[in-house]
Coordinates of C-alpha atoms in Angstrom, one line a residue:
M837 CA 13.6 35.7 -68.2
S838 CA 12.8 33.3 -71.0
K839 CA 12.1 36.2 -73.3
I840 CA 15.8 37.3 -73.2
A841 CA 17.8 36.4 -76.3
S842 CA 21.1 34.6 -75.7
P843 CA 24.2 35.7 -77.4
G844 CA 25.0 33.6 -80.5
A845 CA 26.8 30.4 -80.0
S846 CA 30.5 30.6 -80.8
A847 CA 31.9 28.4 -83.5
A848 CA 33.7 26.3 -81.0
N849 CA 30.4 25.3 -79.4
V850 CA 28.4 24.5 -82.5
N851 CA 29.4 20.8 -82.9
L852 CA 29.2 19.8 -79.3
R853 CA 27.0 16.8 -78.7
Q854 CA 26.3 17.1 -75.0
I855 CA 27.7 20.3 -73.5
G856 CA 25.2 23.1 -73.6
K857 CA 22.3 20.7 -74.3
P858 CA 19.3 20.3 -72.1
L859 CA 20.1 16.7 -70.9
V860 CA 18.6 14.9 -67.9
R861 CA 21.0 15.2 -65.0
I862 CA 22.3 11.8 -63.7
D863 CA 21.1 12.7 -60.2
S864 CA 17.6 13.6 -61.3
P865 CA 16.0 10.1 -61.4
P866 CA 17.0 9.1 -57.8
K867 CA 15.9 12.4 -56.5
V868 CA 12.6 12.3 -58.3
Y869 CA 11.9 8.7 -57.3
G870 CA 13.0 9.3 -53.7
T871 CA 15.9 6.8 -53.7
A872 CA 18.7 9.4 -53.4
V873 CA 20.4 9.1 -50.0
Y874 CA 21.0 12.1 -47.8
A875 CA 22.9 12.2 -44.6
G876 CA 19.6 12.3 -42.6
D877 CA 18.6 9.0 -44.1
L878 CA 21.6 7.1 -42.8
T879 CA 21.3 4.5 -40.0
M880 CA 23.5 1.7 -38.6
P881 CA 22.9 -1.2 -36.2
D882 CA 23.5 -0.3 -32.5
M883 CA 23.3 3.4 -33.3
L884 CA 23.2 6.1 -30.7
Y885 CA 21.5 9.5 -31.1
A886 CA 23.2 12.8 -30.3
A887 CA 22.0 16.1 -28.9
V888 CA 23.9 19.3 -28.2
L889 CA 23.4 21.8 -25.4
H890 CA 23.9 25.4 -26.5
S891 CA 24.5 28.4 -24.3
E892 CA 21.5 30.5 -23.4
R893 CA 23.7 33.6 -22.7
A894 CA 25.7 35.7 -25.1
S895 CA 28.5 36.8 -22.8
A896 CA 29.1 35.0 -19.6
L897 CA 31.6 33.1 -17.5
L898 CA 30.8 29.4 -16.9
R899 CA 31.1 28.9 -13.2
R900 CA 29.7 25.4 -13.1
V901 CA 28.7 22.7 -15.7
D902 CA 27.2 19.7 -13.8
T903 CA 26.4 16.6 -15.9
A904 CA 26.0 14.1 -13.1
R905 CA 22.2 13.8 -13.4
A906 CA 22.4 13.5 -17.2
K907 CA 24.9 10.7 -17.0
E908 CA 22.7 8.8 -14.5
L909 CA 19.7 8.8 -16.9
A910 CA 19.0 5.3 -18.2
G911 CA 19.8 5.0 -21.9
V912 CA 22.5 7.7 -21.8
H913 CA 25.9 6.4 -22.9
C914 CA 28.0 9.4 -23.2
V915 CA 28.0 13.0 -21.9
L916 CA 31.0 15.3 -22.9
T917 CA 32.0 18.8 -21.8
A918 CA 35.1 20.8 -22.4
K919 CA 36.8 19.2 -19.3
D920 CA 36.6 15.8 -21.1
L921 CA 38.8 17.2 -24.0
P922 CA 42.5 17.9 -24.0
A923 CA 43.1 21.6 -23.4
S924 CA 45.0 22.0 -26.7
Q925 CA 42.1 20.9 -28.9
G926 CA 39.8 23.3 -30.7
V927 CA 38.3 24.1 -34.0
M928 CA 40.6 26.5 -36.0
T929 CA 38.7 29.4 -37.3
D930 CA 41.6 31.6 -38.3
M931 CA 42.1 31.9 -42.1
P932 CA 45.8 32.6 -42.5
G933 CA 47.0 34.5 -45.6
Q934 CA 44.2 36.9 -46.0
T935 CA 46.2 39.9 -45.1
G936 CA 49.8 38.6 -45.3
G937 CA 50.2 39.2 -41.6
M938 CA 50.1 37.0 -38.5
T939 CA 46.7 35.5 -37.6
K940 CA 44.9 36.3 -34.4
N941 CA 44.2 33.7 -31.8
T942 CA 40.6 33.2 -32.7
K943 CA 40.1 29.5 -32.3
Q944 CA 36.6 28.6 -31.5
P945 CA 36.7 25.8 -28.9
I946 CA 34.7 22.7 -29.7
L947 CA 32.9 23.1 -26.4
A948 CA 32.9 26.2 -24.3
K949 CA 35.1 25.8 -21.2
D950 CA 35.5 29.0 -19.0
R951 CA 33.2 31.4 -20.8
V952 CA 30.6 31.7 -23.6
R953 CA 30.9 34.4 -26.3
F954 CA 27.6 34.1 -28.0
C955 CA 24.1 32.8 -27.4
G956 CA 24.2 29.3 -28.9
E957 CA 27.8 28.4 -28.3
P958 CA 28.0 24.6 -27.7
I959 CA 28.6 23.5 -24.1
A960 CA 27.9 19.8 -23.9
L961 CA 27.3 16.8 -26.0
V962 CA 25.1 13.7 -25.3
A963 CA 24.8 10.3 -27.0
A964 CA 21.8 8.1 -26.0
E965 CA 19.7 5.3 -27.1
S966 CA 17.0 7.6 -28.5
V967 CA 16.4 11.2 -29.5
S968 CA 14.0 11.6 -26.6
I969 CA 16.4 10.3 -24.0
A970 CA 19.2 12.5 -25.4
E971 CA 16.9 15.6 -25.2
Q972 CA 15.9 14.7 -21.6
A973 CA 19.6 14.4 -20.7
L974 CA 20.2 17.9 -21.9
S975 CA 17.5 19.2 -19.6
L976 CA 19.3 17.6 -16.7
I977 CA 22.6 19.4 -17.2
E978 CA 23.0 22.2 -14.7
I979 CA 24.8 25.4 -15.7
D980 CA 25.7 28.4 -13.5
Y981 CA 26.4 31.5 -15.6
E982 CA 28.0 34.7 -14.4
D983 CA 26.9 37.3 -16.9
S984 CA 29.6 39.6 -18.3
E985 CA 29.5 42.8 -20.3
G986 CA 29.1 42.1 -24.0
V987 CA 29.1 44.1 -27.2
Y988 CA 26.5 43.6 -29.9
D989 CA 27.1 46.4 -32.5
P990 CA 30.2 46.3 -34.7
V991 CA 30.5 50.1 -34.5
D992 CA 30.4 49.9 -30.7
A993 CA 32.9 47.1 -30.8
L994 CA 35.4 49.3 -32.5
A995 CA 35.1 52.1 -30.1
P996 CA 37.7 52.8 -27.4
G997 CA 37.0 50.9 -24.2
A998 CA 34.6 48.4 -25.7
P999 CA 34.5 44.9 -24.1
I1000 CA 37.0 42.7 -25.9
V1001 CA 35.5 39.6 -27.5
F1002 CA 38.9 37.9 -28.2
G1003 CA 42.5 39.0 -28.7
D1004 CA 43.7 42.5 -28.0
D1005 CA 41.0 44.4 -29.9
N1006 CA 37.9 43.6 -31.8
I1007 CA 39.3 44.0 -35.3
V1008 CA 39.0 40.7 -37.1
A1009 CA 40.3 42.0 -40.4
S1010 CA 40.7 45.2 -42.3
Y1011 CA 41.6 46.3 -45.9
K1012 CA 42.2 49.5 -47.7
V1013 CA 42.2 50.4 -51.4
R1014 CA 43.9 53.4 -52.8
K1015 CA 43.6 54.0 -56.5
G1016 CA 44.1 57.2 -58.5
D1017 CA 43.8 60.7 -56.9
I1018 CA 40.7 60.9 -54.7
D1019 CA 41.1 64.6 -54.0
K1020 CA 41.5 65.5 -57.7
G1021 CA 38.5 63.3 -58.5
F1022 CA 36.2 65.1 -56.0
A1023 CA 37.5 68.5 -57.2
E1024 CA 36.3 67.5 -60.8
A1025 CA 32.8 66.6 -59.6
D1026 CA 29.8 68.8 -60.2
L1027 CA 27.9 67.0 -57.4
I1028 CA 28.7 64.8 -54.4
V1029 CA 26.2 62.2 -53.3
E1030 CA 26.6 60.5 -49.9
N1031 CA 24.5 57.7 -48.5
T1032 CA 24.7 54.9 -45.9
F1033 CA 23.2 51.5 -46.5
T1034 CA 22.7 48.7 -44.1
T1035 CA 22.0 45.0 -44.5
Q1036 CA 20.8 42.5 -41.9
Y1037 CA 21.5 38.9 -40.9
Q1038 CA 20.1 36.4 -43.4
E1039 CA 19.6 32.7 -42.7
Q1040 CA 20.5 30.2 -45.4
A1041 CA 17.4 28.1 -44.4
F1042 CA 18.4 25.1 -46.5
L1043 CA 15.7 22.4 -46.6
E1044 CA 18.0 19.8 -45.0
P1045 CA 19.4 20.8 -41.6
E1046 CA 22.9 19.7 -40.5
A1047 CA 23.0 15.9 -40.5
A1048 CA 25.7 13.3 -40.1
L1049 CA 26.5 9.8 -38.9
A1050 CA 29.9 8.8 -37.4
W1051 CA 31.5 5.5 -36.4
V1052 CA 34.9 3.9 -35.8
D1053 CA 35.5 1.0 -38.2
E1054 CA 37.4 -2.2 -37.9
H1055 CA 40.6 -0.5 -39.0
E1056 CA 40.3 2.1 -36.2
V1057 CA 39.4 4.8 -38.8
L1058 CA 36.9 7.4 -37.8
N1059 CA 34.2 7.5 -40.5
I1060 CA 31.8 10.5 -41.0
R1061 CA 29.1 10.6 -43.6
S1062 CA 27.8 14.2 -43.5
S1063 CA 25.8 16.9 -45.2
T1064 CA 28.8 19.1 -46.0
Q1065 CA 30.1 21.3 -48.8
V1066 CA 33.7 20.4 -48.1
V1067 CA 34.9 16.8 -47.6
E1068 CA 38.4 18.1 -46.9
H1069 CA 37.2 19.0 -43.5
Y1070 CA 38.5 15.6 -42.5
R1071 CA 41.8 17.3 -41.9
A1072 CA 40.3 19.9 -39.6
V1073 CA 38.3 17.2 -37.7
A1074 CA 41.5 15.2 -37.3
D1075 CA 43.5 18.2 -36.1
A1076 CA 40.7 19.3 -33.7
I1077 CA 40.4 15.9 -31.9
G1078 CA 44.1 14.9 -32.1
L1079 CA 44.0 12.1 -34.8
P1080 CA 46.3 11.6 -37.8
H1081 CA 44.7 12.8 -41.0
N1082 CA 44.7 9.3 -42.4
R1083 CA 42.6 8.1 -39.5
V1084 CA 39.6 10.2 -40.5
R1085 CA 37.4 9.6 -43.5
L1086 CA 34.7 12.1 -44.4
R1087 CA 32.1 11.4 -47.1
A1088 CA 29.5 13.8 -48.4
E1089 CA 26.1 12.5 -49.4
F1090 CA 23.8 14.4 -51.7
V1091 CA 23.4 17.7 -49.9
G1092 CA 19.9 19.2 -49.5
G1093 CA 21.1 22.7 -49.9
G1094 CA 24.1 24.5 -48.5
F1095 CA 24.4 28.0 -49.9
G1096 CA 27.6 28.5 -47.9
G1097 CA 26.1 27.5 -44.6
K1098 CA 27.8 24.1 -44.7
E1099 CA 31.1 25.5 -45.9
V1100 CA 32.7 25.5 -42.5
M1101 CA 32.5 22.5 -40.1
T1102 CA 29.2 22.2 -38.4
I1103 CA 28.4 19.1 -36.5
E1104 CA 31.1 16.7 -37.8
V1105 CA 33.5 17.2 -34.9
W1106 CA 30.9 16.7 -32.2
L1107 CA 29.9 13.3 -33.7
A1108 CA 33.5 12.4 -34.0
L1109 CA 34.1 12.9 -30.3
L1110 CA 30.9 11.0 -29.4
A1111 CA 31.7 8.1 -31.7
L1112 CA 35.2 7.8 -30.2
A1113 CA 34.0 8.0 -26.6
S1114 CA 31.1 5.6 -27.0
R1115 CA 32.7 3.2 -29.6
R1116 CA 29.3 3.1 -31.3
P1117 CA 27.8 4.7 -34.3
V1118 CA 26.3 8.1 -33.5
R1119 CA 23.8 10.1 -35.5
L1120 CA 22.6 13.7 -35.4
V1121 CA 20.0 15.6 -37.4
Q1122 CA 19.9 19.1 -35.9
P1123 CA 16.4 20.3 -35.0
R1124 CA 15.7 23.5 -37.0
E1125 CA 16.0 25.8 -34.1
R1126 CA 19.4 24.4 -33.3
S1127 CA 20.4 24.4 -36.9
F1128 CA 20.2 28.2 -36.7
L1129 CA 22.9 28.0 -34.0
S1130 CA 25.1 25.5 -35.9
H1131 CA 26.2 27.7 -38.8
G1132 CA 26.8 31.3 -39.5
P1133 CA 24.2 33.5 -41.3
R1134 CA 25.1 36.3 -43.8
H1135 CA 27.1 39.2 -42.4
P1136 CA 25.3 42.4 -41.5
F1137 CA 27.1 45.3 -43.2
T1138 CA 27.0 49.1 -42.8
M1139 CA 28.3 50.7 -46.0
T1140 CA 28.8 54.4 -46.7
H1141 CA 29.3 55.7 -50.3
R1142 CA 30.5 59.2 -51.0
T1143 CA 30.5 59.6 -54.8
G1144 CA 31.6 62.5 -56.9
V1145 CA 29.9 62.8 -60.3
T1146 CA 29.8 65.2 -63.3
S1147 CA 26.5 66.7 -64.4
D1148 CA 26.2 64.1 -67.1
G1149 CA 26.5 61.2 -64.6
K1150 CA 30.2 60.2 -64.9
I1151 CA 31.8 59.1 -61.7
T1152 CA 34.9 61.1 -60.9
A1153 CA 35.6 59.9 -57.3
L1154 CA 34.3 57.3 -54.9
Q1155 CA 35.0 56.9 -51.2
I1156 CA 33.6 53.8 -49.5
K1157 CA 33.5 52.6 -45.9
L1158 CA 32.5 49.1 -45.1
T1159 CA 31.9 47.6 -41.6
S1160 CA 30.8 44.0 -41.1
D1161 CA 29.7 42.1 -38.0
A1162 CA 31.9 39.0 -37.6
G1163 CA 30.2 37.7 -34.5
A1164 CA 32.1 36.0 -31.7
Y1165 CA 34.7 34.1 -33.8
A1166 CA 36.5 34.9 -37.0
K1167 CA 35.6 31.9 -39.2
L1168 CA 35.5 33.2 -42.8
S1169 CA 35.0 36.8 -42.0
P1170 CA 38.4 38.0 -43.2
Y1171 CA 37.7 36.4 -46.6
I1172 CA 34.2 37.7 -46.8
L1173 CA 35.4 41.2 -46.1
L1174 CA 37.9 40.9 -48.9
Y1175 CA 35.2 39.8 -51.4
A1176 CA 33.1 42.7 -50.3
T1177 CA 36.0 45.1 -50.7
V1178 CA 36.8 44.0 -54.2
G1179 CA 33.1 44.0 -55.1
A1180 CA 32.3 47.4 -53.5
T1181 CA 32.2 49.3 -56.8
G1182 CA 30.1 46.7 -58.6
P1183 CA 30.4 46.4 -62.4
Y1184 CA 31.6 50.0 -62.7
R1185 CA 35.0 51.6 -63.6
V1186 CA 36.2 54.0 -60.9
D1187 CA 39.6 55.6 -61.5
N1188 CA 39.8 57.6 -58.3
L1189 CA 38.9 55.4 -55.4
Q1190 CA 39.4 55.0 -51.7
I1191 CA 38.0 52.1 -49.7
D1192 CA 38.4 51.3 -46.0
S1193 CA 36.8 48.1 -44.7
V1194 CA 36.8 46.4 -41.4
S1195 CA 35.2 43.4 -39.8
A1196 CA 34.5 43.6 -36.1
A1197 CA 34.1 40.9 -33.4
T1198 CA 30.9 41.1 -31.3
N1199 CA 29.0 38.8 -29.0
N1200 CA 26.6 37.9 -31.7
L1201 CA 26.3 34.6 -33.5
P1202 CA 29.4 34.1 -35.7
T1203 CA 28.6 35.0 -39.3
C1204 CA 29.9 33.1 -42.2
A1205 CA 29.4 32.2 -45.9
F1206 CA 26.2 32.8 -47.8
R1207 CA 25.8 32.9 -51.6
G1208 CA 27.7 35.9 -52.9
F1209 CA 30.2 35.8 -50.0
G1210 CA 30.1 39.5 -49.1
T1211 CA 29.7 40.7 -52.7
M1212 CA 25.9 40.7 -52.2
Q1213 CA 25.9 43.2 -49.5
A1214 CA 28.5 45.4 -51.3
N1215 CA 26.5 45.2 -54.5
L1216 CA 23.3 46.3 -52.8
A1217 CA 25.0 49.5 -51.6
C1218 CA 26.6 50.1 -54.9
E1219 CA 23.3 49.7 -56.9
G1220 CA 21.4 51.7 -54.3
Q1221 CA 23.9 54.5 -54.7
M1222 CA 23.6 54.5 -58.5
E1223 CA 19.8 55.0 -58.1
E1224 CA 20.4 57.9 -55.7
I1225 CA 22.9 59.5 -58.0
A1226 CA 20.3 59.3 -60.9
K1227 CA 17.7 60.9 -58.7
A1228 CA 20.0 63.7 -57.7
L1229 CA 20.9 64.4 -61.3
G1230 CA 17.4 63.9 -62.6
M1231 CA 18.7 61.2 -65.0
D1232 CA 17.5 57.7 -65.9
S1233 CA 19.4 55.3 -63.7
M1234 CA 20.2 53.0 -66.6
E1235 CA 21.9 55.9 -68.4
V1236 CA 24.0 56.6 -65.3
R1237 CA 25.0 53.0 -65.3
R1238 CA 25.9 52.9 -69.0
R1239 CA 28.2 55.9 -68.6
N1240 CA 30.2 54.0 -65.9
F1241 CA 30.2 50.3 -66.8
I1242 CA 33.5 48.6 -66.7
H1243 CA 34.6 46.9 -70.0
T1244 CA 36.9 44.1 -71.0
G1245 CA 40.5 45.4 -70.7
D1246 CA 39.7 47.9 -67.9
A1247 CA 41.3 47.7 -64.5
N1248 CA 39.0 47.0 -61.6
V1249 CA 39.1 48.0 -57.9
T1250 CA 42.5 46.3 -57.2
G1251 CA 44.0 47.1 -60.6
Q1252 CA 43.3 43.6 -62.0
I1253 CA 42.6 43.7 -65.7
I1254 CA 39.2 42.3 -66.6
R1255 CA 39.7 39.6 -69.3
S1256 CA 36.3 38.1 -69.4
A1257 CA 33.3 39.2 -71.5
V1258 CA 31.4 42.1 -69.9
W1259 CA 27.8 42.2 -71.1
S1260 CA 26.4 44.4 -68.3
D1261 CA 24.7 46.9 -70.7
Q1262 CA 23.2 44.1 -72.9
C1263 CA 22.0 42.1 -69.9
A1264 CA 20.4 45.1 -68.2
T1265 CA 18.8 46.4 -71.4
Q1266 CA 17.3 43.0 -72.3
A1267 CA 16.2 42.3 -68.7
L1268 CA 14.2 45.5 -68.6
A1269 CA 12.8 45.0 -72.0
A1270 CA 11.6 41.5 -71.0
L1271 CA 9.3 43.0 -68.4
G1272 CA 7.2 44.7 -71.1
E1273 CA 5.0 47.7 -70.5
R1274 CA 4.5 48.9 -66.9
P1275 CA 0.9 48.3 -65.8
A1276 CA -1.0 51.4 -64.7
D1277 CA -1.1 52.2 -61.0
T1278 CA -4.3 51.8 -59.1
Q1279 CA -5.7 53.9 -56.3
T1280 CA -3.8 52.0 -53.6
T1281 CA -1.0 50.3 -55.6
R1282 CA 2.1 51.7 -57.2
I1283 CA 3.9 49.6 -59.8
G1284 CA 7.5 50.1 -60.7
H1285 CA 10.3 48.6 -62.9
G1286 CA 13.8 48.2 -61.4
V1287 CA 17.1 46.9 -62.5
A1288 CA 20.3 45.9 -60.7
C1289 CA 23.7 45.0 -62.2
Y1290 CA 26.5 43.0 -60.6
Q1291 CA 30.0 41.8 -60.8
Q1292 CA 30.8 38.4 -59.2
S1293 CA 34.2 36.8 -58.9
Y1294 CA 34.6 33.1 -59.4
G1295 CA 37.3 30.8 -58.1
R1296 CA 39.2 31.1 -54.8
I1297 CA 41.6 33.9 -54.0
R1298 CA 44.7 33.6 -56.2
W1299 CA 47.3 33.4 -53.4
M1300 CA 45.5 30.3 -52.0
K1301 CA 47.0 28.5 -55.0
D1302 CA 43.9 26.4 -55.6
S1303 CA 43.9 23.1 -57.4
S1304 CA 41.6 20.2 -58.1
E1305 CA 42.1 16.6 -59.1
A1306 CA 40.0 14.1 -61.1
W1307 CA 40.3 10.6 -62.3
V1308 CA 38.7 9.2 -65.5
G1309 CA 38.8 5.6 -66.7
V1310 CA 37.1 3.4 -69.3
E1311 CA 36.1 -0.1 -68.3
M1312 CA 36.5 -3.1 -70.5
D1313 CA 32.9 -3.0 -71.6
G1314 CA 33.2 0.6 -72.7
T1315 CA 31.4 2.2 -69.7
V1316 CA 33.1 5.1 -68.0
I1317 CA 34.0 6.0 -64.4
V1318 CA 34.8 9.5 -63.0
R1319 CA 36.2 9.9 -59.5
S1320 CA 36.2 13.3 -57.9
A1321 CA 35.8 14.4 -54.3
V1322 CA 33.7 17.3 -55.3
T1323 CA 30.6 17.6 -53.2
D1324 CA 27.2 17.7 -54.9
I1325 CA 25.1 20.3 -53.1
G1326 CA 22.2 20.2 -55.5
A1327 CA 23.7 22.3 -58.3
G1328 CA 24.5 19.3 -60.5
Q1329 CA 28.2 19.1 -59.8
S1330 CA 28.4 15.3 -60.4
S1331 CA 26.2 15.5 -63.4
A1332 CA 28.4 18.2 -65.0
L1333 CA 31.4 15.9 -64.7
A1334 CA 29.5 13.1 -66.4
Q1335 CA 28.5 15.5 -69.2
I1336 CA 32.1 16.7 -69.8
T1337 CA 33.4 13.2 -69.8
G1338 CA 30.7 11.9 -72.1
E1339 CA 31.4 14.7 -74.5
I1340 CA 35.1 14.0 -74.7
L1341 CA 34.9 10.3 -74.9
G1342 CA 31.9 10.1 -77.1
V1343 CA 29.6 8.1 -74.7
P1344 CA 26.1 9.0 -73.5
M1345 CA 25.9 10.4 -70.0
G1346 CA 24.0 7.3 -68.9
Q1347 CA 27.1 5.2 -69.4
V1348 CA 29.1 7.4 -67.1
V1349 CA 29.2 6.8 -63.4
V1350 CA 30.5 9.5 -61.1
Y1351 CA 31.9 8.6 -57.7
F1352 CA 32.0 11.8 -55.7
G1353 CA 32.5 13.3 -52.3
D1354 CA 34.7 10.8 -50.5
G1355 CA 37.8 12.3 -48.9
A1356 CA 39.5 8.9 -48.7
V1357 CA 38.9 7.2 -52.1
T1358 CA 38.2 9.9 -54.6
P1359 CA 40.9 12.4 -55.7
L1360 CA 40.5 15.6 -53.7
A1361 CA 38.8 18.4 -55.7
G1362 CA 38.5 21.2 -53.1
T1363 CA 35.4 22.9 -51.9
S1364 CA 32.0 23.3 -53.5
T1365 CA 32.1 27.0 -52.7
A1366 CA 33.2 30.3 -54.3
S1367 CA 31.6 29.4 -57.6
R1368 CA 34.7 27.2 -58.2
A1369 CA 33.4 23.6 -58.3
L1370 CA 32.7 23.3 -62.0
Y1371 CA 35.5 25.7 -62.9
M1372 CA 38.1 23.6 -61.0
S1373 CA 36.8 20.0 -61.0
G1374 CA 35.4 20.4 -64.4
N1375 CA 38.7 21.4 -65.8
A1376 CA 40.5 18.6 -64.0
T1377 CA 37.9 16.1 -65.4
K1378 CA 38.4 17.6 -68.9
M1379 CA 42.1 17.1 -68.6
A1380 CA 41.8 13.5 -67.4
A1381 CA 39.2 12.6 -70.0
S1382 CA 41.2 14.2 -72.8
Q1383 CA 44.3 12.2 -71.9
V1384 CA 42.2 9.0 -72.0
R1385 CA 40.8 10.0 -75.3
E1386 CA 44.3 10.6 -76.7
N1387 CA 45.4 7.1 -75.5
L1388 CA 42.4 5.4 -77.0
L1389 CA 42.6 7.2 -80.4
G1390 CA 46.3 6.5 -80.6
C1391 CA 45.6 2.8 -80.2
A1392 CA 42.8 2.9 -82.8
A1393 CA 44.9 5.0 -85.2
R1394 CA 47.5 2.3 -85.2
H1395 CA 44.9 -0.4 -85.8
F1396 CA 43.3 1.4 -88.8
G1397 CA 46.7 2.7 -90.1
V1398 CA 45.6 6.3 -90.0
E1399 CA 46.6 9.5 -88.2
V1400 CA 44.9 10.3 -84.9
E1401 CA 43.4 13.5 -86.4
E1402 CA 41.4 11.4 -88.8
L1403 CA 39.4 9.7 -86.1
D1404 CA 36.6 10.8 -83.8
M1405 CA 34.5 9.3 -80.9
G1406 CA 30.8 9.3 -80.6
D1407 CA 27.9 7.0 -79.8
S1408 CA 30.3 4.7 -77.9
Q1409 CA 32.3 4.2 -81.2
V1410 CA 35.6 5.2 -82.6
F1411 CA 35.3 6.0 -86.3
A1412 CA 37.0 7.6 -89.3
I1413 CA 35.7 11.1 -89.8
D1414 CA 35.7 10.8 -93.6
D1415 CA 34.3 7.2 -93.5
P1416 CA 32.1 6.7 -90.4
Q1417 CA 31.5 3.1 -91.5
R1418 CA 35.1 2.4 -90.7
S1419 CA 34.7 2.0 -87.0
M1420 CA 35.0 -0.1 -83.9
T1421 CA 33.0 0.0 -80.7
L1422 CA 34.6 1.6 -77.7
N1423 CA 34.8 -1.6 -75.8
E1424 CA 36.7 -3.1 -78.7
C1425 CA 39.1 -0.2 -78.7
V1426 CA 39.6 -0.6 -74.9
K1427 CA 40.5 -4.2 -75.3
L1428 CA 43.1 -3.3 -77.9
C1429 CA 44.6 -0.8 -75.5
A1430 CA 44.6 -3.4 -72.7
A1431 CA 46.4 -5.9 -75.0
E1432 CA 49.0 -3.3 -75.7
G1433 CA 49.4 -2.2 -72.1
I1434 CA 48.1 1.3 -72.8
H1435 CA 46.5 3.2 -69.9
R1436 CA 42.8 3.4 -70.1
H1437 CA 42.6 5.9 -67.2
N1438 CA 44.2 9.1 -66.1
L1439 CA 44.5 11.2 -63.0
A1440 CA 44.8 14.9 -63.7
I1441 CA 45.3 18.0 -61.6
F1442 CA 44.1 21.5 -62.6
K1443 CA 45.8 24.5 -61.1
A1444 CA 44.1 27.9 -60.9
P1445 CA 46.0 31.0 -61.8
T1446 CA 48.0 32.4 -58.9
S1447 CA 49.5 35.6 -57.6
E1448 CA 51.3 36.6 -54.4
G1449 CA 48.6 38.8 -52.8
I1450 CA 47.7 42.5 -52.8
D1451 CA 49.7 45.5 -51.6
P1452 CA 48.5 46.0 -48.0
E1453 CA 48.8 49.8 -48.4
T1454 CA 47.0 50.3 -51.7
G1455 CA 45.0 47.1 -52.1
Q1456 CA 46.4 46.7 -55.6
G1457 CA 47.0 43.3 -57.1
E1458 CA 45.2 40.3 -58.7
V1459 CA 42.7 38.7 -56.3
F1460 CA 40.5 36.3 -58.3
P1461 CA 40.9 34.1 -61.4
D1462 CA 38.2 36.3 -63.2
F1463 CA 34.7 37.8 -62.9
T1464 CA 31.3 37.4 -64.3
Y1465 CA 28.8 40.1 -65.0
G1466 CA 25.0 40.3 -65.3
A1467 CA 21.8 42.1 -64.5
H1468 CA 18.4 41.4 -63.0
A1469 CA 15.1 43.3 -63.6
A1470 CA 11.9 43.2 -61.6
Q1471 CA 8.3 44.5 -61.8
V1472 CA 7.2 45.2 -58.3
A1473 CA 3.8 46.4 -56.8
V1474 CA 3.6 48.2 -53.6
D1475 CA 0.4 48.7 -51.6
I1476 CA 0.7 52.3 -50.3
E1477 CA -1.8 51.7 -47.6
T1478 CA -0.5 48.4 -46.1
G1479 CA 3.1 48.4 -47.3
E1480 CA 2.7 45.0 -48.9
V1481 CA 5.3 44.4 -51.6
R1482 CA 4.6 41.9 -54.4
V1483 CA 7.1 40.9 -57.2
L1484 CA 4.9 40.6 -60.3
Q1485 CA 7.7 39.7 -62.7
S1486 CA 11.4 39.0 -62.4

């Protein structure tokens, strides 16, 4: 896409020294040189190695779990099953607040006790002197299953008389949207197009599998260093195993990919239990085949679109039904269904709309977050339907899109007014143009150009009342420190905070050190999920750095006998704008502040915009802080004899 022209820089961005510039990320050198530390690199003296026994059945009663032979194996220090844990303890997988109603009892137990609900549910934990001994111990654990009837299709799960996975029924969450007059809209249509689209499971397949090291320190604090997207899981770990929150410290290392798969707790609570039981450090790096069982893949969806359109391609009415497979436990399924519901119409304005969405429990692997968080599946159906509408009308699909794009100031699915820039048409047009001329077909190959547009929310749901904190300080030598508990999952979160701080305080990124991802000693910044990390922690860092700048410039202004507005900061100097030779170094300015007792640091909190939720009957209300829009084009070759598909350009 390098051939696509970017919109012109706004006047506010022209004079920026670092923001928007192609600078070397602060995390690049250690990653390139191989010195960056990931959770799987961690070791400690006297360390034990963990292994986890997962269920081989999808729906069964556990009649017997016998660990006697495993415990007798030389080198095994700890074997835990559900009977070793207090009955009240479990991993909370409910997400209260998503519908405004009471949550269902969908706790996933740390270890299965009386029954298993999916193939892969954890049953036992082992800690031993080596990985091989731990694996051998797993093979010695004897389990008697009594198979029970399960349900594996979400449509079947919603049918009367279906086996119940948990609760009173298999409905994990449901939403409905009612906007405009759907009957009037269909009456105005010249054509009605109806199609059903399905998506499958999709594994995140991050390069680094789940990895962590846990130990109890000299202060009786449980420490966990983990590959996670959320350091604030320390609270969930504490709640699950019965410890006070201040007795659990979770630290995130550089994360070798997450994509949503490390958004919920994975292996942290298992290691916490083993470390407490053995009183020794315990390490686990999940083998790839067990990694697939340790986190939830993308939700399969079935999506039906019934669209009324005029003969010139204008949508008059749209009826959508969405069904997702939540798997055996709720986890994030209610949230993901909401994202899919809000994203179901893509980047298009629909005035007469009806959406009914439901997420069903099954005896499949619990599904969870993956990039796009439900919007990907919904957008696939929406864009597929736009293509089918174009075919039915004999129109160019881009022209159909143009006649229906949402614009700044329009109301979206839930009635939320779009405030951001919407460049769907420009993006799609330039993306297609960047592909150039379509090559000629061959005898066995057909080549086509395709485009897809999207709408993606950013930030967490408004009624979660999201916030993020950051601390910025300047040392006596003029170097700068940023503290934020944001996790760096490979997207440059820590580097972005250094860039923001360097811009505001006028220092090179190389003079900024970012301490990140420690739930105990860095200000809590929330999750590295939902396209929120830079939006939230970046704004908090900007606020903190701006206050430090104000303090420093105020001190320098008094020293020079000028107004603050007459000074600027750059190249680690404070200088007069009209006379740059009239200056002092940043460390000189810092020492002046110290002498006057002026703060050289600041802790700031950024709060996202909030609302009180959507109307449960109409689905109307503000859901997200805002949305982004874009498009993607591809040139694809299909071998009509073998079915092979090759992407030639993208």
